[in-house]
Coordinates of C-alpha atoms in Angstrom, one line a residue:
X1 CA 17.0 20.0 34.7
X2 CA 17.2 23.1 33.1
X3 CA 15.7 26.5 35.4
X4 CA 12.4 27.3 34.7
X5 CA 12.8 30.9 35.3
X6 CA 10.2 33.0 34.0
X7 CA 7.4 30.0 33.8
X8 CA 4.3 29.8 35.8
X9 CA 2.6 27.1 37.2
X10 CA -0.6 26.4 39.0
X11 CA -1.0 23.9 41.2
X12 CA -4.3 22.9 42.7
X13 CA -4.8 21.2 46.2
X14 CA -1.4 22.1 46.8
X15 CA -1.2 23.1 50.8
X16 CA -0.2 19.8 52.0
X17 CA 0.3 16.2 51.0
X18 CA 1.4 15.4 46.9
X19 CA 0.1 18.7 46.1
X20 CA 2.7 20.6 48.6
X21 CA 5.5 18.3 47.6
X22 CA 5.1 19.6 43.9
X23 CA 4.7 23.1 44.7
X24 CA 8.4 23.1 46.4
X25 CA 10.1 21.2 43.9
X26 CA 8.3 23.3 41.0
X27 CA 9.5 26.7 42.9
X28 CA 13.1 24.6 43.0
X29 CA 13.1 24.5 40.0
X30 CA 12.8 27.7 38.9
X31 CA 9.0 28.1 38.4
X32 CA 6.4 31.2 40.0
X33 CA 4.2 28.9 41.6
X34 CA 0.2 29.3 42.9
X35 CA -0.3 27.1 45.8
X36 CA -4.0 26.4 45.4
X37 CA -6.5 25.4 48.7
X38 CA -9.9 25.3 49.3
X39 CA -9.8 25.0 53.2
X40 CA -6.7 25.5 55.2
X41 CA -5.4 28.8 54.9
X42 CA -2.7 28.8 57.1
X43 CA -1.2 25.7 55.9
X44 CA -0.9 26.9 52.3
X45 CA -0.2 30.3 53.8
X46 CA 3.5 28.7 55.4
X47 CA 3.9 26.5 52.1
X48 CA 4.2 29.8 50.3
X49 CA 6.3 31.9 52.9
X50 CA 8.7 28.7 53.0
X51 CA 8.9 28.9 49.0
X52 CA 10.2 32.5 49.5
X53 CA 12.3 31.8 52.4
X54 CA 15.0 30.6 49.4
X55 CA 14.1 33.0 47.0
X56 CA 11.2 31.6 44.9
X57 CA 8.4 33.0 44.0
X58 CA 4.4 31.7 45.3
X59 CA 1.3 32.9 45.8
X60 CA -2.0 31.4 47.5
X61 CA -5.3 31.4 46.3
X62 CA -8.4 29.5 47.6
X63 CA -10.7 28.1 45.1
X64 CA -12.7 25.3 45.4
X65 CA -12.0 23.2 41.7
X66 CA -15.7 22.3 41.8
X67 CA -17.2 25.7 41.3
X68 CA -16.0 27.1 37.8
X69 CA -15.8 30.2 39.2
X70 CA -13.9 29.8 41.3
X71 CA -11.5 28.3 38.9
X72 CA -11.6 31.5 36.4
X73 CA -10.7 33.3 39.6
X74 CA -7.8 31.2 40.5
X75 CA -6.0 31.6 36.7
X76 CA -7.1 35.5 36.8
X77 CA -5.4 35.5 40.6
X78 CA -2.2 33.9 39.0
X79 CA -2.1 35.9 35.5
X80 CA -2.3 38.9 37.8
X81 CA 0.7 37.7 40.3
X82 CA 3.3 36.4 37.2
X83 CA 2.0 37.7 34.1
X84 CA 0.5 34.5 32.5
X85 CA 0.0 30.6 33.0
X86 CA 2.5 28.3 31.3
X87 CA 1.7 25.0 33.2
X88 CA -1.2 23.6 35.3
X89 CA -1.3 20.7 37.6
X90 CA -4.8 19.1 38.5
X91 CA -3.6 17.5 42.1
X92 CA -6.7 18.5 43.9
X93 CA -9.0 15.2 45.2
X94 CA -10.5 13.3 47.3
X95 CA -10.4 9.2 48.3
X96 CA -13.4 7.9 50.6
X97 CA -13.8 4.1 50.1
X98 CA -17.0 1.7 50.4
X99 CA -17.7 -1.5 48.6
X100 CA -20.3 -0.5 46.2
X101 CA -23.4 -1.5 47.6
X102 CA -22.7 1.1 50.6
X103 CA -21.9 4.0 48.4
X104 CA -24.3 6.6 49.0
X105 CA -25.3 9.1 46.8
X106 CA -23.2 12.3 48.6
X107 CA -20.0 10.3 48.5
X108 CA -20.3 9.0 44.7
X109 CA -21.3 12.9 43.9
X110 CA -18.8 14.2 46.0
X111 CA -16.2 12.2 44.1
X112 CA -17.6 13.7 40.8
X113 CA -18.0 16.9 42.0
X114 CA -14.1 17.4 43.3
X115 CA -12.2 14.7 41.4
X116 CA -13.7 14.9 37.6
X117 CA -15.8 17.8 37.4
X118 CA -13.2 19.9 39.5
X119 CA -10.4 18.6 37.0
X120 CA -12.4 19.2 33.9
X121 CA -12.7 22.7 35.5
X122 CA -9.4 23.6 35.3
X123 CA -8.6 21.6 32.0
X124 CA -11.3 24.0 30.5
X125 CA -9.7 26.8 32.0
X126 CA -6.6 26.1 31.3
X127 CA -7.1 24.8 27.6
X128 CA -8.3 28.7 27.2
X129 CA -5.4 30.6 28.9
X130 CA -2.5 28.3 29.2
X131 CA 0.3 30.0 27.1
X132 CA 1.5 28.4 24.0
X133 CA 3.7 25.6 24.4
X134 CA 2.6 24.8 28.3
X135 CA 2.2 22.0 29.7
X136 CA -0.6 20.0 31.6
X137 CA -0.8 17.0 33.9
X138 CA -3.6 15.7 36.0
X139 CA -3.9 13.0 38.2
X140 CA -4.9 9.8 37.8
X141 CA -4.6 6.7 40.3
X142 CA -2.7 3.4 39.2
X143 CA -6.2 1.1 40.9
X144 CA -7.7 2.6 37.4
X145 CA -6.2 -1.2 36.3
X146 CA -5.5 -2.9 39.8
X147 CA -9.7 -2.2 40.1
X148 CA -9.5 -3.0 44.0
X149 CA -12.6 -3.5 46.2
X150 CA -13.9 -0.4 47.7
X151 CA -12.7 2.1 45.3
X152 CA -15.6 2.3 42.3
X153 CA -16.4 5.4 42.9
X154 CA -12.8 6.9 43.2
X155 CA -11.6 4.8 40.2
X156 CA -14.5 5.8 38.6
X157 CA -13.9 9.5 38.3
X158 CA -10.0 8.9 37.5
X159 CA -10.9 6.8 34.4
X160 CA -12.7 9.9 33.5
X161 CA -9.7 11.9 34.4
X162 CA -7.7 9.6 32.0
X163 CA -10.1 10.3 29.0
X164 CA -10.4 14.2 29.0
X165 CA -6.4 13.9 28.8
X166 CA -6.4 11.5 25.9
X167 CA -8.6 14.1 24.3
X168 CA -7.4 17.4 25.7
X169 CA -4.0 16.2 24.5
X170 CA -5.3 15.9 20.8
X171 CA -7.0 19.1 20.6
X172 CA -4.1 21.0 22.3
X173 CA -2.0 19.5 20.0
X174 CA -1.7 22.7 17.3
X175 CA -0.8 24.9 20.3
X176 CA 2.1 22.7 21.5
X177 CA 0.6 22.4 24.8
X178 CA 1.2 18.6 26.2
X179 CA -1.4 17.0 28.3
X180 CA -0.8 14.4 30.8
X181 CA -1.4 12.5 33.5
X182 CA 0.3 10.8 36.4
X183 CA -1.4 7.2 38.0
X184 CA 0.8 6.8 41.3
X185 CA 0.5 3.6 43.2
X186 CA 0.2 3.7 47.2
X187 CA 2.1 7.2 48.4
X188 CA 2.6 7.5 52.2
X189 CA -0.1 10.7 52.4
X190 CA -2.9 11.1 55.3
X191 CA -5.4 10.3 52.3
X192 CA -4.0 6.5 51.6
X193 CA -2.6 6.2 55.3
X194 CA -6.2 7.3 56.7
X195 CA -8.3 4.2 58.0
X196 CA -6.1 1.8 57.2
X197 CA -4.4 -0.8 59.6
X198 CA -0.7 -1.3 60.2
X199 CA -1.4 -4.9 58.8
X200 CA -3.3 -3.3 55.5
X201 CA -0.6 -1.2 54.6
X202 CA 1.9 -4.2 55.3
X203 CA -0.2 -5.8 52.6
X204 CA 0.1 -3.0 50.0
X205 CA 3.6 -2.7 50.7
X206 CA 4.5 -5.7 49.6
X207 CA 2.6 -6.2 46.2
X208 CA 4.9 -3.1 44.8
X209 CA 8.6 -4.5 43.3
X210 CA 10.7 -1.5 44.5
X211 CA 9.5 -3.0 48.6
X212 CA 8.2 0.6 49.9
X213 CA 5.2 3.1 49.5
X214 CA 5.8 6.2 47.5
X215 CA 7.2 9.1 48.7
X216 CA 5.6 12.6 47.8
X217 CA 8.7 13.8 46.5
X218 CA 8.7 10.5 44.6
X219 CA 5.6 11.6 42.4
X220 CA 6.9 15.4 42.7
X221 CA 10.2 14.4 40.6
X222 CA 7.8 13.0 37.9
X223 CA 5.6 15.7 37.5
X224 CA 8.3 17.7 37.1
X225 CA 9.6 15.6 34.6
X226 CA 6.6 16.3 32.7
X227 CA 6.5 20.2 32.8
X228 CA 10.0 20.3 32.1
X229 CA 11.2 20.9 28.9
X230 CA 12.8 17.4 27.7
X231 CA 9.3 16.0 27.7
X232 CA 8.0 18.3 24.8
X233 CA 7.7 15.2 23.2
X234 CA 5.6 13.4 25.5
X235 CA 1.3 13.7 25.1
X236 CA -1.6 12.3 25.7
X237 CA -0.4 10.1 28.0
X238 CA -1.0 8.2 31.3
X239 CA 2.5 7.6 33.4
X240 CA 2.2 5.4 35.8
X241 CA 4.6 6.1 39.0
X242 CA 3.7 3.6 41.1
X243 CA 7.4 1.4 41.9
X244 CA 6.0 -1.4 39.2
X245 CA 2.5 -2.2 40.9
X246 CA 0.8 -2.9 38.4

């Protein structure tokens, strides 16, 4: 892929996990890079000082996606850093399951608060300052269409996620700026290993074709597939990296 010298990109939830594995490939490749966290300093803290142990370029800002605010601070952080913001990355989210019927109301509005009104956030944010002929991708979650037990209220918020980039995409059309999204399948993360039994993931494992979970770096290479410049072509639309799941 070509170097993306001289670009910016934000990433948000980015001090561990998917979000971490991103930031390092994006900085790999070329890209200034904002490691964004709402909570663990130091972790995002050692994310960035690794980035610029090989010569790349990172900053890290805390903002939690849910308060707008916060996000206006986290582009005006970045523009300040590298000059502008060419690419934004909506990683940031959160996965508590329960059947339904035992969802109570602060884990459905938690859900809502981080995963769709923290995403349309930044989308607004970024829809106003992202540079002409940028590049967004959020994500999305490949059980929007396997619509598994326990996760309404997660899947919930990502079919949401899928429709603001539909849209987005349309109306960011005339400024070149794509809009995407990613749906991975199972990714071996703390937030799918979490709670889950040896014999449950067994059982996940083996419904996807390629016979393994994810790796972060897995969904890393697609992202930056997307915010890389042979995908100009690409818009509005919902990719899903998930090793043929569904």
């Amino acid at each position: 892929m070509a170097s993306m010298s001289g670009h910016t990109a934000i990433v948000t939830g980015s001090s561990q996990g998917i979000g971490a594995a991103i930031a390092e490939r994006l900085a790999r490749d070329g890209w200034s890079v904002t490691v964004n966290f709402s909570g663990n300093e130091d972790t995002a803290r050692a994310l960035t000082d690794k980035i610029e142990s090989y010569g790349g370029r990172a900053i890290a800002v805390k903002a939690d996606v849910s308060d707008s605010a916060a996000v206006a601070h986290l582009f005006e952080e970045t523009t300040q850093a590298f000059g502008g913001v060419d690419a934004l990355v909506n990683n940031a989210g959160i996965m508590k399951l329960a059947p339904l019927a035992q969802t109570d109301d602060d884990l459905f509005d938690r859900h809502v608060a981080i995963n769709l009104k923290g995403v349309f956030n930044c989308l607004r944010e970024g829809a106003r300052q992202i540079r002409e002929g940028g590049r967004i991708v959020s994500f999305s979650s490949s059980v929007v269409g396997l619509y598994q037990p326990t996760y309404g209220a997660y899947a919930a918020t990502k079919a949401g996620v899928e429709a603001m980039t539909h849209i987005l995409a349309k109306e960011l059309g005339a400024k070149k700026i794509t809009v995407n999204a990613i749906a991975p399948g199972p990714v071996a993360t703390k937030l799918f290993l979490d709670d889950k039994t040896d014999e449950q993931i067994a059982a996940v494992t083996k419904m996807i074709p390629l016979g393994r979970l994810a790796e972060p770096d897995d969904i890393a290479a697609a992202v930056a597939m997307l915010l890389g410049p042979d995908s100009h072509w690409i818009t509005g639309q919902i990719i899903r990296a998930n090793g043929g799941v569904i």
